[in-house]
PDB file of C-alpha atoms in Angstrom:
ATOM      1  CA  MET A   1     -43.470  36.654 -71.708  1.00 41.00           C
ATOM      2  CA  SER A   2     -43.081  34.117 -68.932  1.00 39.00           C
ATOM      3  CA  THR A   3     -40.392  35.277 -66.526  1.00 37.00           C
ATOM      4  CA  SER A   4     -41.170  33.979 -63.035  1.00 36.00           C
ATOM      5  CA  ILE A   5     -39.147  31.056 -61.667  1.00 37.00           C
ATOM      6  CA  ASN A   6     -40.140  28.231 -59.363  1.00 39.00           C
ATOM      7  CA  ARG A   7     -36.956  28.161 -57.285  1.00 35.00           C
ATOM      8  CA  ARG A   8     -36.365  26.484 -53.954  1.00 36.00           C
ATOM      9  CA  THR A   9     -34.428  28.056 -51.132  1.00 35.00           C
ATOM     10  CA  THR A  10     -30.648  28.040 -51.123  1.00 35.00           C
ATOM     11  CA  THR A  11     -30.651  25.150 -48.679  1.00 34.00           C
ATOM     12  CA  ALA A  12     -32.816  23.019 -50.954  1.00 36.00           C
ATOM     13  CA  ALA A  13     -30.674  23.922 -53.937  1.00 36.00           C
ATOM     14  CA  ALA A  14     -27.522  22.695 -52.228  1.00 37.00           C
ATOM     15  CA  LEU A  15     -26.397  19.219 -51.342  1.00 39.00           C
ATOM     16  CA  GLY A  16     -28.878  16.941 -49.643  1.00 37.00           C
ATOM     17  CA  LEU A  17     -31.746  17.446 -52.060  1.00 37.00           C
ATOM     18  CA  ALA A  18     -34.331  14.724 -51.689  1.00 35.00           C
ATOM     19  CA  ALA A  19     -34.045  12.282 -54.535  1.00 38.00           C
ATOM     20  CA  ALA A  20     -36.553  13.036 -57.228  1.00 39.00           C
ATOM     21  CA  LEU A  21     -36.852   9.402 -57.967  1.00 42.00           C
ATOM     22  CA  VAL A  22     -36.847   6.201 -55.919  1.00 40.00           C
ATOM     23  CA  LEU A  23     -37.137   2.952 -57.807  1.00 38.00           C
ATOM     24  CA  ALA A  24     -38.808  -0.083 -56.356  1.00 36.00           C
ATOM     25  CA  ALA A  25     -38.418  -2.903 -58.866  1.00 34.00           C
ATOM     26  CA  CYS A  26     -36.694  -4.059 -62.020  1.00 36.00           C
ATOM     27  CA  GLY A  27     -38.363  -4.452 -65.387  1.00 38.00           C
ATOM     28  CA  ASN A  28     -40.893  -7.227 -65.708  1.00 38.00           C
ATOM     29  CA  PRO A  29     -40.718  -8.732 -69.220  1.00 35.00           C
ATOM     30  CA  SER A  30     -43.829 -10.826 -68.626  1.00 36.00           C
ATOM     31  CA  ASP A  31     -45.778  -7.649 -68.035  1.00 44.00           C
ATOM     32  CA  GLY A  32     -45.000  -6.080 -71.411  1.00 48.00           C
ATOM     33  CA  GLY A  33     -41.757  -4.525 -70.157  1.00 67.00           C
ATOM     34  CA  THR A  34     -42.386  -2.405 -67.092  1.00 66.00           C
ATOM     35  CA  THR A  35     -40.655  -1.150 -64.002  1.00 70.00           C
ATOM     36  CA  GLU A  36     -42.133   0.420 -60.891  1.00 68.00           C
ATOM     37  CA  VAL A  37     -41.011   3.748 -59.505  1.00 57.00           C
ATOM     38  CA  ALA A  38     -41.956   5.459 -56.292  1.00 51.00           C
ATOM     39  CA  ALA A  39     -41.962   9.234 -55.923  1.00 50.00           C
ATOM     40  CA  ALA A  40     -40.432  10.615 -52.741  1.00 49.00           C
ATOM     41  CA  SER A  41     -43.909  11.726 -51.675  1.00 52.00           C
ATOM     42  CA  GLY A  42     -45.077   8.111 -51.574  1.00 56.00           C
ATOM     43  CA  GLY A  43     -46.942   5.678 -53.791  1.00 60.00           C
ATOM     44  CA  THR A  44     -45.672   3.770 -56.794  1.00 65.00           C
ATOM     45  CA  VAL A  45     -45.891   4.268 -60.531  1.00 71.00           C
ATOM     46  CA  LYS A  46     -45.544   1.497 -63.110  1.00 81.00           C
ATOM     47  CA  ILE A  47     -43.444   2.734 -66.010  1.00 86.00           C
ATOM     48  CA  ASN A  48     -44.281   1.446 -69.481  1.00 90.00           C
ATOM     49  CA  LEU A  49     -41.059   0.445 -71.251  1.00 91.00           C
ATOM     50  CA  SER A  50     -42.751  -0.865 -74.407  1.00 93.00           C
ATOM     51  CA  PRO A  51     -42.908   0.986 -77.746  1.00 94.00           C
ATOM     52  CA  ASP A  52     -46.688   1.349 -77.310  1.00 94.00           C
ATOM     53  CA  GLN A  53     -46.523   4.412 -75.112  1.00 93.00           C
ATOM     54  CA  ASN A  54     -50.034   5.879 -75.222  1.00 91.00           C
ATOM     55  CA  ARG A  55     -48.466   9.266 -74.570  1.00 95.00           C
ATOM     56  CA  VAL A  56     -50.378  12.019 -72.792  1.00 97.00           C
ATOM     57  CA  THR A  57     -51.784  14.412 -75.404  1.00 98.00           C
ATOM     58  CA  THR A  58     -53.454  17.811 -75.462  1.00 98.00           C
ATOM     59  CA  GLY A  59     -55.100  20.106 -77.996  1.00 98.00           C
ATOM     60  CA  LYS A  60     -53.811  22.910 -80.186  1.00 98.00           C
ATOM     61  CA  VAL A  61     -54.112  26.455 -78.834  1.00 98.00           C
ATOM     62  CA  ASP A  62     -54.485  28.791 -81.800  1.00 98.00           C
ATOM     63  CA  SER A  63     -53.386  31.922 -79.966  1.00 98.00           C
ATOM     64  CA  ILE A  64     -50.099  30.274 -78.906  1.00 98.00           C
ATOM     65  CA  ALA A  65     -49.559  28.521 -82.241  1.00 98.00           C
ATOM     66  CA  ALA A  66     -49.858  31.870 -84.031  1.00 98.00           C
ATOM     67  CA  GLY A  67     -46.635  32.967 -82.321  1.00 98.00           C
ATOM     68  CA  VAL A  68     -44.552  30.247 -83.988  1.00 98.00           C
ATOM     69  CA  PRO A  69     -42.282  31.623 -86.736  1.00 98.00           C
ATOM     70  CA  GLU A  70     -43.979  31.466 -90.127  1.00 97.00           C
ATOM     71  CA  GLU A  71     -41.376  29.160 -91.680  1.00 97.00           C
ATOM     72  CA  ILE A  72     -42.036  26.491 -89.048  1.00 98.00           C
ATOM     73  CA  ARG A  73     -45.818  26.921 -89.249  1.00 97.00           C
ATOM     74  CA  LYS A  74     -45.734  26.424 -93.018  1.00 97.00           C
ATOM     75  CA  ARG A  75     -43.539  23.351 -92.670  1.00 97.00           C
ATOM     76  CA  GLY A  76     -46.010  21.882 -90.199  1.00 98.00           C
ATOM     77  CA  THR A  77     -43.440  19.946 -88.165  1.00 98.00           C
ATOM     78  CA  LEU A  78     -41.473  20.740 -85.038  1.00 98.00           C
ATOM     79  CA  GLU A  79     -37.921  19.446 -85.482  1.00 98.00           C
ATOM     80  CA  ILE A  80     -37.009  18.216 -82.006  1.00 98.00           C
ATOM     81  CA  VAL A  81     -33.506  17.043 -81.117  1.00 98.00           C
ATOM     82  CA  ASP A  82     -32.460  14.860 -78.203  1.00 96.00           C
ATOM     83  CA  SER A  83     -29.386  12.927 -77.157  1.00 91.00           C
ATOM     84  CA  SER A  84     -28.695   9.299 -77.962  1.00 79.00           C
ATOM     85  CA  GLY A  85     -26.508   9.249 -74.853  1.00 70.00           C
ATOM     86  CA  SER A  86     -29.339   9.925 -72.437  1.00 63.00           C
ATOM     87  CA  ALA A  87     -30.793   7.200 -70.224  1.00 81.00           C
ATOM     88  CA  ALA A  88     -33.939   6.146 -68.403  1.00 88.00           C
ATOM     89  CA  PRO A  89     -36.149   7.796 -67.379  1.00 92.00           C
ATOM     90  CA  LEU A  90     -35.078  10.866 -69.378  1.00 94.00           C
ATOM     91  CA  THR A  91     -34.582   9.666 -72.970  1.00 93.00           C
ATOM     92  CA  PHE A  92     -33.963   6.025 -73.842  1.00 92.00           C
ATOM     93  CA  PHE A  93     -35.040   3.194 -76.108  1.00 92.00           C
ATOM     94  CA  ALA A  94     -38.121   1.091 -75.501  1.00 93.00           C
ATOM     95  CA  THR A  95     -38.054  -2.706 -75.381  1.00 92.00           C
ATOM     96  CA  ASP A  96     -37.936  -2.816 -79.192  1.00 92.00           C
ATOM     97  CA  ASN A  97     -34.552  -1.033 -79.030  1.00 90.00           C
ATOM     98  CA  LYS A  98     -35.622   1.584 -81.567  1.00 91.00           C
ATOM     99  CA  THR A  99     -38.564   3.615 -80.206  1.00 93.00           C
ATOM    100  CA  VAL A 100     -37.378   6.648 -78.210  1.00 94.00           C
ATOM    101  CA  ILE A 101     -39.284   7.074 -74.954  1.00 95.00           C
ATOM    102  CA  GLY A 102     -38.942   8.980 -71.692  1.00 95.00           C
ATOM    103  CA  VAL A 103     -39.992  12.166 -69.959  1.00 95.00           C
ATOM    104  CA  GLU A 104     -38.090  14.392 -72.417  1.00 96.00           C
ATOM    105  CA  PRO A 105     -39.853  13.236 -75.619  1.00 97.00           C
ATOM    106  CA  ASP A 106     -43.183  13.169 -73.768  1.00 98.00           C
ATOM    107  CA  ILE A 107     -42.903  16.846 -72.842  1.00 98.00           C
ATOM    108  CA  ALA A 108     -41.671  17.718 -76.342  1.00 98.00           C
ATOM    109  CA  TYR A 109     -44.693  15.981 -77.884  1.00 98.00           C
ATOM    110  CA  LEU A 110     -47.047  17.884 -75.554  1.00 98.00           C
ATOM    111  CA  VAL A 111     -45.545  21.194 -76.633  1.00 98.00           C
ATOM    112  CA  ALA A 112     -45.901  20.229 -80.291  1.00 98.00           C
ATOM    113  CA  ASP A 113     -49.576  19.452 -79.646  1.00 98.00           C
ATOM    114  CA  VAL A 114     -50.196  22.955 -78.292  1.00 98.00           C
ATOM    115  CA  LEU A 115     -48.349  24.522 -81.225  1.00 98.00           C
ATOM    116  CA  GLY A 116     -50.364  22.480 -83.731  1.00 98.00           C
ATOM    117  CA  LEU A 117     -47.223  20.918 -85.185  1.00 98.00           C
ATOM    118  CA  LYS A 118     -46.307  17.326 -85.938  1.00 98.00           C
ATOM    119  CA  PRO A 119     -43.371  16.353 -83.702  1.00 98.00           C
ATOM    120  CA  HIS A 120     -40.326  14.928 -85.506  1.00 98.00           C
ATOM    121  CA  LEU A 121     -37.751  13.502 -83.105  1.00 97.00           C
ATOM    122  CA  ASN A 122     -34.071  13.512 -84.108  1.00 97.00           C
ATOM    123  CA  THR A 123     -31.799  11.466 -81.842  1.00 95.00           C
ATOM    124  CA  VAL A 124     -28.110  12.440 -82.113  1.00 95.00           C
ATOM    125  CA  SER A 125     -24.923  12.550 -80.031  1.00 91.00           C
ATOM    126  CA  TRP A 126     -24.825  15.208 -77.295  1.00 90.00           C
ATOM    127  CA  GLU A 127     -22.469  17.579 -79.117  1.00 91.00           C
ATOM    128  CA  ASN A 128     -24.517  17.361 -82.311  1.00 95.00           C
ATOM    129  CA  ILE A 129     -27.566  18.728 -80.505  1.00 96.00           C
ATOM    130  CA  PHE A 130     -25.887  22.118 -80.395  1.00 97.00           C
ATOM    131  CA  VAL A 131     -24.312  21.832 -83.847  1.00 97.00           C
ATOM    132  CA  GLY A 132     -27.792  21.174 -85.238  1.00 98.00           C
ATOM    133  CA  LEU A 133     -29.373  24.036 -83.309  1.00 98.00           C
ATOM    134  CA  ASP A 134     -26.620  26.403 -84.464  1.00 97.00           C
ATOM    135  CA  SER A 135     -27.254  25.527 -88.110  1.00 97.00           C
ATOM    136  CA  ALA A 136     -31.062  25.658 -87.684  1.00 96.00           C
ATOM    137  CA  LYS A 137     -31.268  22.000 -88.699  1.00 97.00           C
ATOM    138  CA  TYR A 138     -33.342  21.483 -85.553  1.00 98.00           C
ATOM    139  CA  ASP A 139     -35.852  23.860 -83.998  1.00 98.00           C
ATOM    140  CA  VAL A 140     -35.595  22.920 -80.345  1.00 98.00           C
ATOM    141  CA  GLY A 141     -33.675  20.633 -78.014  1.00 98.00           C
ATOM    142  CA  PHE A 142     -35.469  18.604 -75.352  1.00 98.00           C
ATOM    143  CA  SER A 143     -32.618  16.622 -73.821  1.00 95.00           C
ATOM    144  CA  ASN A 144     -32.171  17.412 -70.126  1.00 94.00           C
ATOM    145  CA  ILE A 145     -30.335  20.615 -71.122  1.00 95.00           C
ATOM    146  CA  THR A 146     -29.446  22.818 -68.164  1.00 93.00           C
ATOM    147  CA  VAL A 147     -29.686  26.605 -68.340  1.00 95.00           C
ATOM    148  CA  THR A 148     -26.184  28.059 -68.005  1.00 93.00           C
ATOM    149  CA  GLU A 149     -24.950  31.622 -68.372  1.00 95.00           C
ATOM    150  CA  GLU A 150     -22.476  30.519 -71.040  1.00 93.00           C
ATOM    151  CA  ARG A 151     -25.156  28.760 -73.105  1.00 95.00           C
ATOM    152  CA  LYS A 152     -27.420  31.819 -72.865  1.00 97.00           C
ATOM    153  CA  GLU A 153     -24.965  33.668 -75.109  1.00 97.00           C
ATOM    154  CA  LYS A 154     -25.981  31.412 -78.036  1.00 97.00           C
ATOM    155  CA  TYR A 155     -29.358  29.940 -77.084  1.00 98.00           C
ATOM    156  CA  ASP A 156     -32.744  30.891 -75.688  1.00 98.00           C
ATOM    157  CA  PHE A 157     -34.375  28.778 -72.991  1.00 98.00           C
ATOM    158  CA  ALA A 158     -37.907  27.964 -71.830  1.00 98.00           C
ATOM    159  CA  THR A 159     -37.708  25.978 -68.597  1.00 98.00           C
ATOM    160  CA  TYR A 160     -39.792  22.914 -67.749  1.00 98.00           C
ATOM    161  CA  ARG A 161     -38.080  20.877 -64.999  1.00 97.00           C
ATOM    162  CA  GLU A 162     -35.765  21.241 -62.042  1.00 95.00           C
ATOM    163  CA  ASP A 163     -32.204  20.011 -62.563  1.00 94.00           C
ATOM    164  CA  ASN A 164     -30.629  17.878 -59.860  1.00 93.00           C
ATOM    165  CA  LEU A 165     -27.425  15.868 -60.185  1.00 95.00           C
ATOM    166  CA  GLY A 166     -26.423  12.618 -58.507  1.00 95.00           C
ATOM    167  CA  PHE A 167     -23.100  11.079 -57.476  1.00 97.00           C
ATOM    168  CA  GLU A 168     -23.300   7.337 -58.133  1.00 97.00           C
ATOM    169  CA  ALA A 169     -20.918   4.866 -56.472  1.00 98.00           C
ATOM    170  CA  LYS A 170     -20.540   1.117 -56.255  1.00 97.00           C
ATOM    171  CA  LYS A 171     -23.002  -0.247 -53.718  1.00 96.00           C
ATOM    172  CA  GLY A 172     -21.471  -0.500 -50.260  1.00 96.00           C
ATOM    173  CA  SER A 173     -18.694   1.975 -51.081  1.00 96.00           C
ATOM    174  CA  GLY A 174     -19.207   3.867 -47.837  1.00 96.00           C
ATOM    175  CA  LEU A 175     -18.788   7.158 -49.677  1.00 97.00           C
ATOM    176  CA  LYS A 176     -20.866  10.222 -48.836  1.00 97.00           C
ATOM    177  CA  ILE A 177     -20.502  13.319 -51.003  1.00 97.00           C
ATOM    178  CA  THR A 178     -21.298  16.547 -49.190  1.00 89.00           C
ATOM    179  CA  GLY A 179     -18.878  18.952 -50.817  1.00 93.00           C
ATOM    180  CA  PRO A 180     -15.642  19.390 -52.820  1.00 97.00           C
ATOM    181  CA  GLN A 181     -13.529  17.908 -50.061  1.00 97.00           C
ATOM    182  CA  ASP A 182     -15.249  14.545 -50.462  1.00 98.00           C
ATOM    183  CA  VAL A 183     -14.063  14.137 -54.063  1.00 98.00           C
ATOM    184  CA  ALA A 184     -10.507  15.356 -53.486  1.00 98.00           C
ATOM    185  CA  GLY A 185      -8.141  12.784 -54.991  1.00 98.00           C
ATOM    186  CA  ARG A 186     -11.067  10.660 -56.190  1.00 98.00           C
ATOM    187  CA  THR A 187     -11.473   9.407 -59.742  1.00 98.00           C
ATOM    188  CA  VAL A 188     -14.817  10.647 -61.016  1.00 98.00           C
ATOM    189  CA  ALA A 189     -16.355   9.999 -64.435  1.00 98.00           C
ATOM    190  CA  VAL A 190     -18.512  12.617 -66.123  1.00 96.00           C
ATOM    191  CA  SER A 191     -19.832  13.356 -69.613  1.00 91.00           C
ATOM    192  CA  SER A 192     -17.935  15.970 -71.604  1.00 90.00           C
ATOM    193  CA  GLY A 193     -19.607  19.296 -72.352  1.00 87.00           C
ATOM    194  CA  THR A 194     -22.198  18.999 -69.577  1.00 89.00           C
ATOM    195  CA  ASN A 195     -22.925  21.201 -66.601  1.00 85.00           C
ATOM    196  CA  GLN A 196     -21.901  18.225 -64.452  1.00 92.00           C
ATOM    197  CA  GLU A 197     -18.413  18.527 -65.924  1.00 94.00           C
ATOM    198  CA  LYS A 198     -18.312  22.270 -65.233  1.00 90.00           C
ATOM    199  CA  LEU A 199     -19.267  21.754 -61.592  1.00 92.00           C
ATOM    200  CA  LEU A 200     -16.710  18.998 -61.147  1.00 95.00           C
ATOM    201  CA  VAL A 201     -13.949  21.148 -62.649  1.00 95.00           C
ATOM    202  CA  GLU A 202     -14.874  23.936 -60.236  1.00 93.00           C
ATOM    203  CA  TRP A 203     -14.773  21.553 -57.288  1.00 96.00           C
ATOM    204  CA  SER A 204     -11.345  20.320 -58.375  1.00 97.00           C
ATOM    205  CA  LYS A 205     -10.065  23.915 -58.486  1.00 96.00           C
ATOM    206  CA  GLU A 206     -11.512  24.580 -55.027  1.00 96.00           C
ATOM    207  CA  ASN A 207      -9.689  21.546 -53.684  1.00 98.00           C
ATOM    208  CA  GLU A 208      -6.375  22.695 -55.121  1.00 98.00           C
ATOM    209  CA  LYS A 209      -6.815  26.199 -53.674  1.00 97.00           C
ATOM    210  CA  ALA A 210      -7.498  24.624 -50.284  1.00 98.00           C
ATOM    211  CA  GLY A 211      -4.352  22.508 -50.498  1.00 98.00           C
ATOM    212  CA  ARG A 212      -6.228  19.287 -51.207  1.00 98.00           C
ATOM    213  CA  LYS A 213      -5.729  16.908 -54.109  1.00 98.00           C
ATOM    214  CA  PRO A 214      -7.570  17.739 -57.347  1.00 98.00           C
ATOM    215  CA  VAL A 215     -10.266  15.481 -58.777  1.00 98.00           C
ATOM    216  CA  ASN A 216      -9.111  12.924 -61.322  1.00 98.00           C
ATOM    217  CA  ILE A 217     -11.804  13.587 -63.923  1.00 98.00           C
ATOM    218  CA  THR A 218     -12.289  10.806 -66.471  1.00 97.00           C
ATOM    219  CA  TYR A 219     -14.454  10.330 -69.551  1.00 96.00           C
ATOM    220  CA  TYR A 220     -15.977   7.289 -71.248  1.00 93.00           C
ATOM    221  CA  GLN A 221     -17.620   6.853 -74.634  1.00 86.00           C
ATOM    222  CA  ASN A 222     -20.881   5.471 -73.246  1.00 84.00           C
ATOM    223  CA  ASP A 223     -22.738   4.616 -70.055  1.00 85.00           C
ATOM    224  CA  SER A 224     -21.977   0.896 -70.259  1.00 89.00           C
ATOM    225  CA  ASP A 225     -18.233   1.598 -70.213  1.00 93.00           C
ATOM    226  CA  THR A 226     -18.697   3.992 -67.293  1.00 94.00           C
ATOM    227  CA  TYR A 227     -20.624   1.482 -65.211  1.00 94.00           C
ATOM    228  CA  LEU A 228     -18.123  -1.263 -66.008  1.00 96.00           C
ATOM    229  CA  ALA A 229     -15.357   1.018 -64.729  1.00 97.00           C
ATOM    230  CA  LEU A 230     -17.395   1.747 -61.603  1.00 97.00           C
ATOM    231  CA  GLN A 231     -17.933  -1.945 -60.875  1.00 95.00           C
ATOM    232  CA  SER A 232     -14.273  -2.824 -61.477  1.00 96.00           C
ATOM    233  CA  GLY A 233     -13.031  -0.038 -59.211  1.00 96.00           C
ATOM    234  CA  ARG A 234     -11.277   1.944 -61.941  1.00 97.00           C
ATOM    235  CA  ILE A 235     -13.377   4.938 -60.935  1.00 98.00           C
ATOM    236  CA  ASP A 236     -14.832   5.905 -57.569  1.00 98.00           C
ATOM    237  CA  LEU A 237     -17.856   7.884 -58.712  1.00 98.00           C
ATOM    238  CA  TYR A 238     -19.982   8.837 -61.676  1.00 98.00           C
ATOM    239  CA  LEU A 239     -21.624  12.265 -61.717  1.00 97.00           C
ATOM    240  CA  GLY A 240     -24.743  12.547 -63.887  1.00 93.00           C
ATOM    241  CA  PRO A 241     -28.429  13.516 -63.791  1.00 93.00           C
ATOM    242  CA  ASN A 242     -29.959  12.358 -60.505  1.00 91.00           C
ATOM    243  CA  PRO A 243     -33.044  10.725 -62.111  1.00 90.00           C
ATOM    244  CA  THR A 244     -30.780   8.563 -64.267  1.00 90.00           C
ATOM    245  CA  ALA A 245     -28.488   7.685 -61.349  1.00 90.00           C
ATOM    246  CA  ALA A 246     -31.435   6.716 -59.138  1.00 85.00           C
ATOM    247  CA  TYR A 247     -33.016   4.653 -61.904  1.00 85.00           C
ATOM    248  CA  HIS A 248     -29.806   2.772 -62.646  1.00 87.00           C
ATOM    249  CA  ALA A 249     -29.015   2.160 -58.979  1.00 87.00           C
ATOM    250  CA  ALA A 250     -32.392   0.634 -58.247  1.00 81.00           C
ATOM    251  CA  THR A 251     -32.830  -1.417 -61.401  1.00 81.00           C
ATOM    252  CA  THR A 252     -29.373  -3.004 -61.198  1.00 86.00           C
ATOM    253  CA  GLY A 253     -28.879  -3.179 -57.441  1.00 89.00           C
ATOM    254  CA  LYS A 254     -25.144  -2.703 -58.000  1.00 94.00           C
ATOM    255  CA  THR A 255     -24.759   1.022 -57.351  1.00 95.00           C
ATOM    256  CA  GLU A 256     -26.140   3.700 -55.048  1.00 95.00           C
ATOM    257  CA  VAL A 257     -26.572   7.470 -55.060  1.00 94.00           C
ATOM    258  CA  VAL A 258     -24.214   8.870 -52.412  1.00 97.00           C
ATOM    259  CA  GLY A 259     -24.862  12.582 -52.866  1.00 95.00           C
ATOM    260  CA  THR A 260     -27.029  15.037 -54.792  1.00 92.00           C
ATOM    261  CA  TYR A 261     -26.490  18.595 -55.964  1.00 92.00           C
ATOM    262  CA  SER A 262     -28.327  21.344 -57.816  1.00 91.00           C
ATOM    263  CA  GLY A 263     -27.360  21.568 -61.467  1.00 90.00           C
ATOM    264  CA  ALA A 264     -26.748  25.322 -61.099  1.00 89.00           C
ATOM    265  CA  GLY A 265     -24.510  25.240 -58.057  1.00 84.00           C
ATOM    266  CA  SER A 266     -24.909  25.708 -54.321  1.00 82.00           C
ATOM    267  CA  THR A 267     -26.895  28.959 -54.380  1.00 87.00           C
ATOM    268  CA  LEU A 268     -29.292  28.441 -57.281  1.00 92.00           C
ATOM    269  CA  GLN A 269     -31.783  25.747 -58.214  1.00 93.00           C
ATOM    270  CA  GLY A 270     -30.776  24.330 -61.583  1.00 93.00           C
ATOM    271  CA  LEU A 271     -33.389  24.280 -64.335  1.00 97.00           C
ATOM    272  CA  ILE A 272     -33.853  22.112 -67.420  1.00 97.00           C
ATOM    273  CA  ALA A 273     -35.159  23.902 -70.497  1.00 98.00           C
ATOM    274  CA  ALA A 274     -36.329  23.644 -74.069  1.00 98.00           C
ATOM    275  CA  THR A 275     -33.370  25.060 -75.991  1.00 98.00           C
ATOM    276  CA  THR A 276     -33.518  26.980 -79.251  1.00 98.00           C
ATOM    277  CA  LYS A 277     -31.115  29.095 -81.284  1.00 98.00           C
ATOM    278  CA  LYS A 278     -30.893  32.620 -79.903  1.00 98.00           C
ATOM    279  CA  ASP A 279     -33.436  35.006 -81.403  1.00 97.00           C
ATOM    280  CA  SER A 280     -35.113  32.196 -83.351  1.00 97.00           C
ATOM    281  CA  GLY A 281     -38.505  33.528 -82.292  1.00 97.00           C
ATOM    282  CA  LEU A 282     -39.435  30.224 -80.634  1.00 98.00           C
ATOM    283  CA  ALA A 283     -38.678  30.930 -76.972  1.00 98.00           C
ATOM    284  CA  LYS A 284     -41.950  32.707 -76.199  1.00 98.00           C
ATOM    285  CA  PRO A 285     -44.325  30.241 -77.923  1.00 98.00           C
ATOM    286  CA  LEU A 286     -42.397  27.376 -76.279  1.00 98.00           C
ATOM    287  CA  ALA A 287     -42.766  28.970 -72.853  1.00 98.00           C
ATOM    288  CA  ASP A 288     -46.428  29.783 -73.490  1.00 98.00           C
ATOM    289  CA  ALA A 289     -47.071  26.195 -74.586  1.00 98.00           C
ATOM    290  CA  LEU A 290     -45.334  24.874 -71.481  1.00 98.00           C
ATOM    291  CA  ASP A 291     -47.346  27.215 -69.270  1.00 98.00           C
ATOM    292  CA  HIS A 292     -50.515  25.947 -70.926  1.00 98.00           C
ATOM    293  CA  VAL A 293     -49.760  22.264 -70.280  1.00 98.00           C
ATOM    294  CA  ILE A 294     -48.730  23.092 -66.717  1.00 98.00           C
ATOM    295  CA  GLU A 295     -52.082  24.823 -66.214  1.00 98.00           C
ATOM    296  CA  ASN A 296     -54.238  22.148 -67.863  1.00 98.00           C
ATOM    297  CA  GLY A 297     -52.641  19.301 -65.901  1.00 98.00           C
ATOM    298  CA  THR A 298     -51.159  17.281 -68.781  1.00 98.00           C
ATOM    299  CA  TYR A 299     -47.624  18.270 -67.745  1.00 98.00           C
ATOM    300  CA  ALA A 300     -48.212  16.847 -64.268  1.00 97.00           C
ATOM    301  CA  LYS A 301     -49.480  13.595 -65.801  1.00 96.00           C
ATOM    302  CA  VAL A 302     -46.289  13.244 -67.848  1.00 96.00           C
ATOM    303  CA  LEU A 303     -44.015  13.775 -64.842  1.00 94.00           C
ATOM    304  CA  GLN A 304     -46.099  11.395 -62.758  1.00 91.00           C
ATOM    305  CA  ARG A 305     -45.914   8.601 -65.314  1.00 90.00           C
ATOM    306  CA  TRP A 306     -42.090   8.738 -65.133  1.00 90.00           C
ATOM    307  CA  GLY A 307     -41.878   9.151 -61.361  1.00 84.00           C
ATOM    308  CA  LEU A 308     -40.498  12.697 -61.624  1.00 88.00           C
ATOM    309  CA  SER A 309     -43.238  14.770 -60.001  1.00 89.00           C
ATOM    310  CA  ASP A 310     -40.715  16.207 -57.533  1.00 86.00           C
ATOM    311  CA  GLU A 311     -38.946  17.987 -60.393  1.00 91.00           C
ATOM    312  CA  ALA A 312     -42.017  19.971 -61.460  1.00 95.00           C
ATOM    313  CA  VAL A 313     -42.000  23.734 -61.945  1.00 97.00           C
ATOM    314  CA  THR A 314     -45.075  25.939 -61.664  1.00 97.00           C
ATOM    315  CA  THR A 315     -44.306  28.112 -64.685  1.00 98.00           C
ATOM    316  CA  SER A 316     -41.931  28.213 -67.638  1.00 98.00           C
ATOM    317  CA  ALA A 317     -39.231  30.869 -67.385  1.00 98.00           C
ATOM    318  CA  ILE A 318     -37.539  32.409 -70.395  1.00 98.00           C
ATOM    319  CA  ASN A 319     -33.757  32.710 -69.976  1.00 98.00           C
ATOM    320  CA  PRO A 320     -33.657  32.679 -66.146  1.00 97.00           C
ATOM    321  CA  PRO A 321     -30.371  32.849 -64.176  1.00 96.00           C
ATOM    322  CA  GLY A 322     -28.357  29.694 -64.826  1.00 94.00           C
ATOM    323  CA  LEU A 323     -25.156  27.967 -63.838  1.00 89.00           C
ATOM    324  CA  PRO A 324     -22.530  30.743 -63.585  1.00 89.00           C
ATOM    325  CA  LYS A 325     -19.640  30.833 -66.013  1.00 84.00           C
ATOM    326  CA  THR A 326     -16.537  28.900 -65.007  1.00 70.00           C
ATOM    327  CA  ASP A 327     -13.856  31.123 -63.519  1.00 58.00           C
ATOM    328  CA  LYS A 328     -10.875  31.422 -65.829  1.00 50.00           C
TER     329      LYS A 328
END
């Protein structure tokens, strides 16, 4: 069983994390639909936004595939679920507005390759990811899902990426988010049921205990409504995944990332994981498959093609420490 964790120091896990993604240019329709991204380490990567993805592939590993529960092996497909509310470069629609692309489906497809299963992608609303996992309608979620202690009560995890969050503000806002005090009294949008929401609620409580104003936490149905509110000044900030915030800021030129934070809090590096129903029997083969693609280099190729090499892990951990439970 894979148990070791690629975790940065406490300092790196706290605010001030280097952005995992820096974008250099907007999409170029004359070039088949592309955008260029630059990793923090330097160099640029041209992202393919078309439905013709030419995904990175790898071969089946019989010894790992044998560990998949018999029911799934007989079916021959891996039922993967992701969120329709995600955004570039995580999970989003290609230029045909129907093909799902991004780093999340790419990694899911790699894992299916190793397990010798045909990947079947199911794109649903965020809350229905977990409803579907609970009912065994889906085998595994690949949707930027953070490991949390609360989620570990119902789900098993096999990690595959670091989780960093970003505070996005209107360009030129002058804001700089370095801690709870910087969002006191601010209106901040966040998606319901996410670890971003949990962290924001905790920060609001900290502010109240310190005699500061709480955070005015707001929710919108979709990203377009959120960004419209940000541009109009109805909200001060939007807290979401840092890769998405960085991508949006650079491709629109209207917003900027004004602070970053680990998805698991100030003392622990957050981790994104393949998520399956607890005791489904899939956690170990998922982790073994992820370890295999990490070792053979195909995992690195996937992260590189989306400009997310800085979020790489060196091994897949099963059920590692996650975002602590919210204090009641």
